[in-house]
XYZ file of C-alpha atoms in Angstrom:
340
model
C 63.894 -55.382 -14.529
C 60.841 -53.460 -15.639
C 61.747 -50.143 -13.573
C 62.921 -47.437 -16.314
C 61.273 -49.694 -18.897
C 57.658 -49.076 -21.811
C 55.318 -52.024 -21.104
C 52.488 -52.743 -22.744
C 49.426 -55.130 -22.308
C 47.301 -56.810 -25.149
C 44.067 -57.771 -23.628
C 45.209 -56.006 -20.579
C 41.574 -55.156 -18.634
C 41.289 -58.881 -18.486
C 42.158 -60.759 -14.937
C 45.720 -61.346 -15.860
C 46.234 -57.658 -16.726
C 45.060 -56.347 -13.646
C 46.958 -58.539 -11.828
C 50.019 -57.562 -13.926
C 49.314 -54.113 -13.144
C 48.949 -55.182 -9.511
C 52.389 -56.571 -9.195
C 54.279 -53.936 -11.546
C 53.357 -51.181 -9.199
C 54.273 -52.701 -6.157
C 57.951 -54.611 -7.270
C 58.739 -51.669 -10.048
C 57.803 -48.550 -9.154
C 59.887 -46.640 -11.274
C 58.703 -48.128 -14.413
C 58.373 -45.421 -16.887
C 54.927 -46.491 -18.473
C 52.304 -49.305 -18.744
C 50.311 -49.510 -21.492
C 46.740 -51.155 -21.289
C 45.499 -52.531 -24.964
C 42.301 -53.693 -25.133
C 39.446 -53.089 -26.906
C 36.910 -53.230 -24.055
C 35.880 -49.644 -23.215
C 34.040 -50.983 -20.090
C 37.074 -53.087 -18.599
C 38.672 -50.292 -19.047
C 36.567 -47.363 -17.297
C 36.653 -50.031 -14.144
C 40.205 -50.072 -14.295
C 40.139 -46.593 -13.768
C 38.599 -46.502 -10.733
C 41.043 -48.488 -9.475
C 43.921 -47.373 -11.226
C 43.071 -43.596 -12.076
C 45.459 -41.555 -14.348
C 45.246 -38.807 -11.992
C 47.183 -40.810 -9.166
C 48.775 -43.069 -11.670
C 50.183 -40.733 -14.469
C 52.386 -44.269 -15.698
C 48.962 -45.837 -16.534
C 48.058 -45.187 -19.974
C 44.667 -46.993 -21.524
C 44.778 -47.411 -24.832
C 41.573 -48.972 -27.015
C 42.846 -51.289 -29.721
C 42.443 -54.841 -31.186
C 44.556 -57.024 -31.970
C 43.471 -57.531 -35.148
C 44.373 -53.720 -36.510
C 47.626 -53.835 -37.157
C 48.219 -50.358 -37.666
C 46.790 -49.180 -34.564
C 48.865 -52.303 -32.937
C 52.024 -50.806 -34.419
C 50.861 -46.913 -33.084
C 50.577 -48.361 -29.814
C 53.723 -50.355 -29.652
C 55.994 -47.085 -30.270
C 58.119 -46.741 -27.766
C 57.520 -50.097 -26.161
C 60.438 -52.050 -24.440
C 58.418 -55.326 -23.400
C 55.014 -56.580 -24.527
C 53.213 -59.404 -22.631
C 50.382 -60.682 -25.124
C 47.706 -61.540 -23.555
C 44.526 -61.009 -25.744
C 42.955 -63.992 -27.020
C 39.204 -65.567 -27.706
C 38.957 -67.995 -24.728
C 35.681 -69.631 -24.306
C 35.704 -72.996 -26.268
C 32.457 -72.784 -27.225
C 32.314 -69.433 -28.880
C 35.315 -70.664 -31.014
C 33.519 -73.251 -32.500
C 30.710 -71.308 -33.288
C 32.976 -68.187 -34.583
C 35.969 -69.689 -35.380
C 36.949 -67.142 -38.297
C 36.910 -64.351 -35.540
C 38.834 -66.726 -33.600
C 41.352 -67.076 -35.975
C 41.548 -63.440 -36.592
C 41.868 -62.994 -33.033
C 44.488 -65.772 -32.205
C 46.727 -66.427 -35.012
C 46.734 -62.683 -37.231
C 46.477 -61.035 -33.563
C 49.645 -62.710 -33.190
C 51.444 -62.203 -36.724
C 50.682 -58.083 -35.585
C 52.215 -58.077 -32.346
C 54.871 -60.045 -33.812
C 55.286 -57.530 -36.721
C 54.677 -54.503 -34.479
C 57.555 -55.460 -32.192
C 59.387 -55.948 -35.398
C 59.083 -52.282 -36.665
C 58.952 -50.378 -33.286
C 62.026 -51.779 -31.761
C 60.199 -53.509 -28.422
C 63.083 -55.548 -26.770
C 61.164 -58.414 -25.388
C 57.505 -60.414 -26.168
C 56.090 -62.883 -23.992
C 52.861 -64.291 -25.020
C 50.893 -66.120 -23.059
C 49.174 -69.728 -24.000
C 46.793 -72.913 -22.579
C 47.546 -76.248 -21.861
C 44.637 -76.729 -24.720
C 47.366 -75.444 -26.866
C 49.061 -79.132 -26.086
C 47.795 -82.001 -28.577
C 44.768 -79.456 -29.002
C 41.418 -81.293 -29.895
C 38.990 -78.155 -29.923
C 39.468 -74.708 -32.245
C 40.434 -72.797 -29.484
C 43.702 -75.276 -28.487
C 44.401 -74.955 -32.346
C 44.662 -71.535 -32.991
C 46.690 -70.908 -29.767
C 49.206 -74.144 -30.469
C 49.511 -71.963 -34.145
C 50.211 -69.000 -31.993
C 52.810 -70.275 -29.726
C 54.847 -71.598 -33.543
C 54.268 -68.092 -34.267
C 55.896 -66.157 -31.759
C 58.385 -69.132 -30.926
C 59.932 -68.978 -35.102
C 59.506 -65.138 -34.787
C 63.151 -65.274 -33.320
C 64.748 -66.855 -36.335
C 63.154 -63.990 -38.412
C 64.332 -60.687 -36.202
C 67.476 -60.333 -38.503
C 69.697 -58.568 -36.221
C 67.282 -56.989 -33.774
C 67.921 -56.977 -30.086
C 64.728 -58.862 -29.572
C 63.279 -61.770 -27.857
C 60.356 -63.889 -28.138
C 59.005 -66.270 -25.890
C 55.716 -68.430 -24.717
C 54.306 -69.237 -21.318
C 52.093 -71.702 -20.728
C 49.575 -73.049 -18.033
C 46.285 -74.689 -16.721
C 43.158 -73.354 -15.441
C 43.572 -69.873 -13.616
C 41.748 -70.550 -10.636
C 38.626 -67.972 -10.524
C 39.314 -67.201 -14.115
C 36.060 -66.137 -15.931
C 34.148 -69.129 -17.160
C 36.210 -71.026 -15.093
C 34.738 -74.058 -12.412
C 35.223 -72.821 -9.170
C 32.922 -69.291 -9.672
C 30.459 -71.934 -11.438
C 30.411 -74.122 -8.355
C 29.816 -71.428 -6.153
C 27.307 -69.387 -8.219
C 25.263 -73.081 -8.619
C 25.149 -73.445 -4.705
C 24.829 -69.992 -3.888
C 21.378 -69.820 -6.216
C 19.953 -72.459 -4.764
C 20.794 -75.581 -6.446
C 20.424 -79.056 -5.149
C 23.329 -80.596 -7.175
C 26.308 -79.841 -8.873
C 26.648 -81.193 -12.846
C 30.354 -83.163 -12.979
C 31.007 -83.632 -16.879
C 32.772 -86.920 -15.179
C 33.775 -87.797 -12.286
C 37.807 -89.186 -13.287
C 38.076 -85.637 -14.822
C 41.395 -83.512 -14.244
C 42.879 -80.509 -14.345
C 46.032 -78.729 -13.550
C 45.768 -75.547 -11.195
C 47.602 -72.361 -11.036
C 46.809 -68.679 -9.387
C 47.033 -65.476 -11.011
C 49.802 -64.466 -9.240
C 51.664 -67.829 -9.986
C 50.722 -67.195 -13.669
C 52.234 -63.535 -13.491
C 55.273 -65.025 -11.813
C 56.043 -67.241 -14.677
C 55.900 -64.315 -16.974
C 58.424 -62.066 -14.828
C 60.359 -65.080 -14.886
C 60.485 -64.996 -18.754
C 60.705 -61.765 -18.952
C 63.943 -62.269 -16.983
C 65.321 -65.279 -18.365
C 64.332 -66.121 -21.879
C 67.096 -66.535 -24.994
C 63.906 -66.318 -26.990
C 62.118 -69.063 -28.414
C 61.325 -71.380 -24.947
C 57.470 -72.252 -24.063
C 58.060 -71.980 -20.303
C 56.034 -74.509 -18.557
C 55.590 -74.396 -14.546
C 55.496 -77.301 -12.269
C 51.747 -77.046 -10.660
C 49.279 -79.192 -9.014
C 46.671 -80.929 -10.500
C 43.024 -81.124 -8.901
C 40.144 -83.638 -9.432
C 37.070 -81.977 -10.729
C 34.568 -83.807 -8.261
C 36.775 -82.501 -5.349
C 36.456 -78.598 -6.236
C 32.965 -79.915 -6.029
C 33.157 -81.267 -2.857
C 35.103 -78.439 -1.322
C 32.274 -75.964 -2.023
C 29.349 -77.456 -1.302
C 30.520 -80.943 -0.002
C 26.330 -81.300 1.188
C 25.217 -81.393 -2.030
C 25.536 -84.632 -4.597
C 27.346 -84.461 -7.852
C 25.259 -85.654 -11.015
C 27.967 -86.545 -13.879
C 26.564 -85.091 -17.008
C 28.924 -85.995 -19.662
C 32.506 -83.981 -20.914
C 31.196 -81.291 -23.459
C 32.449 -81.043 -27.503
C 35.979 -79.896 -27.286
C 36.676 -80.935 -23.962
C 39.253 -83.760 -22.426
C 39.210 -85.850 -20.016
C 42.925 -85.011 -18.761
C 44.873 -82.367 -19.460
C 48.233 -81.865 -21.452
C 50.801 -79.329 -21.081
C 54.396 -81.735 -22.443
C 53.480 -84.452 -24.493
C 56.018 -87.263 -25.681
C 56.745 -86.056 -28.773
C 57.401 -81.868 -27.029
C 59.760 -84.127 -24.309
C 62.499 -84.526 -26.501
C 63.232 -81.013 -26.818
C 62.018 -80.329 -22.869
C 64.570 -79.188 -20.453
C 63.808 -78.783 -16.880
C 64.571 -75.532 -15.489
C 64.126 -76.824 -11.959
C 60.707 -75.018 -10.633
C 59.487 -74.486 -14.387
C 59.904 -76.566 -17.897
C 61.107 -75.347 -21.277
C 60.179 -76.996 -24.444
C 62.497 -75.867 -27.045
C 62.190 -74.582 -30.492
C 62.350 -77.638 -32.813
C 64.058 -75.149 -35.647
C 66.224 -72.854 -34.327
C 69.188 -70.400 -35.963
C 69.809 -68.189 -32.890
C 70.454 -71.357 -30.239
C 71.342 -74.724 -29.862
C 69.657 -76.846 -27.512
C 73.314 -77.195 -25.826
C 72.563 -73.260 -25.154
C 69.713 -73.094 -24.227
C 70.277 -75.718 -21.526
C 73.955 -73.590 -20.169
C 71.727 -70.347 -20.475
C 68.940 -72.107 -17.976
C 71.414 -74.128 -16.112
C 69.185 -77.221 -17.539
C 68.798 -80.661 -18.314
C 66.789 -82.745 -20.676
C 63.980 -84.590 -19.076
C 64.020 -88.512 -19.300
C 62.954 -89.439 -22.806
C 59.233 -90.619 -22.894
C 58.567 -87.650 -20.264
C 54.717 -87.099 -20.359
C 53.524 -84.098 -18.699
C 49.290 -84.448 -17.948
C 46.862 -83.471 -15.264
C 46.013 -87.310 -14.596
C 50.018 -88.641 -13.673
C 51.168 -85.845 -11.905
C 53.035 -85.948 -9.105
C 51.518 -82.601 -7.195
C 47.863 -82.944 -6.218
C 44.965 -80.119 -4.363
C 43.148 -82.081 -1.640
C 39.447 -80.566 -0.854
C 41.166 -78.687 2.114
C 43.980 -77.415 -0.072
C 41.162 -76.236 -2.590
C 39.156 -74.614 -0.088
C 42.202 -72.975 1.338
C 43.158 -71.636 -2.436
C 39.506 -70.559 -3.240
C 39.619 -67.768 0.105
C 43.194 -66.928 -0.371
C 43.079 -66.293 -4.077
C 39.165 -65.722 -5.497
C 37.056 -64.749 -2.382
C 37.839 -64.063 0.601
C 34.832 -64.646 2.375
C 34.438 -67.964 1.099
C 32.217 -70.442 3.376
C 31.613 -73.514 3.235
C 28.076 -74.284 2.588
C-alpha cells in the first residue's frame, strides 16, 4: 500500500509519528520517502538518533508549522499520502490559549487541505479525538470543525484523484499527559494517595499500535468522507489507579473544567449516518456529492447501525480489568513496569 509512495506526517515527531514511522519501515520496506513535518527541532533531533538519515535516507526531517500554508505546500510537493497528526491537544492549554488552538487545529487543517489540492496528493487521513464528539471544551470543538473540514473537502476536490477521511479514537495508552504515566510518576515520587477526578469516570482505551492500524485501514479502504472509529474497550479510572498502585488510597478531587464524566465517539444523532464495518464503525458525511450511503455500505460490505445506537465509554460491551490494564501497561507503556 505504501511501497513506492511518498508519505508526509504532520506533527510527525510526536508519539504517533514515531510509531507510524516504525510500522512503515517494518511493513513497507520499499516506501519511497517519509517526510517528518513538525515544528519541534528537539523532537526531530531525538528522532534522528533513532533513524539517522545516513542509515535511513528515505526519511526526511522538515521543520515547519501547519499554520504556515506556503511552507506546507512546499513540503507536499511530490507527496502521495498525508497523515495529519499535528494539533494542540491539551484541554487546559486550549482553554487558556484559544486563538492559538484555533490557528493550529482549524486553520492548520485548512492549510493541509489546500496543500493536498494544489500539489496532487492522493490520500489524506486526519487524526481526530473522542473529544470531538459532542464537544464541551475548545479542543474538542476545534477538532470537530477539523473533522467537518476534511470530510467536506471531498465535495470540492473536483476531478482530482484525491480522498480525505478521518480517524477518531479514545485515550492512547501512555501518551503525553495521559493518566497512566501520571499515576506511575505519582507513585514513584512517594505520593501517599492518588487523585481521582470522579470514581464513576470512564474512558476508551487504545494502544498506539492499534491507532496506527486504524490509520492504515483508512488508507487502504476509504472512499472519502468517512470518520473511522475503532471498537475498543473502556476502563474505569479508578481501576487504572488500582492496577498501578493497589496499596495507595484514592481520593476524589472533582472533574476539571471542560472534562466529561464519560467520553463518546458516536452520538445518537451521528448514528443516523453510521455504518458497522465489523472491526470498525464509520460515520458517513451528512452531505456528499461524491457517494451515497448505499455506495459506502457496498464498498465496505457494511450495514447501518441500529436506530438509537450510541457509542459511549460508560455503556461499552468491552471492558479492561485491573489485570488486563497491568498487562497492557507492561506491553505498551513500560516493559519494566511492576506493581508496587
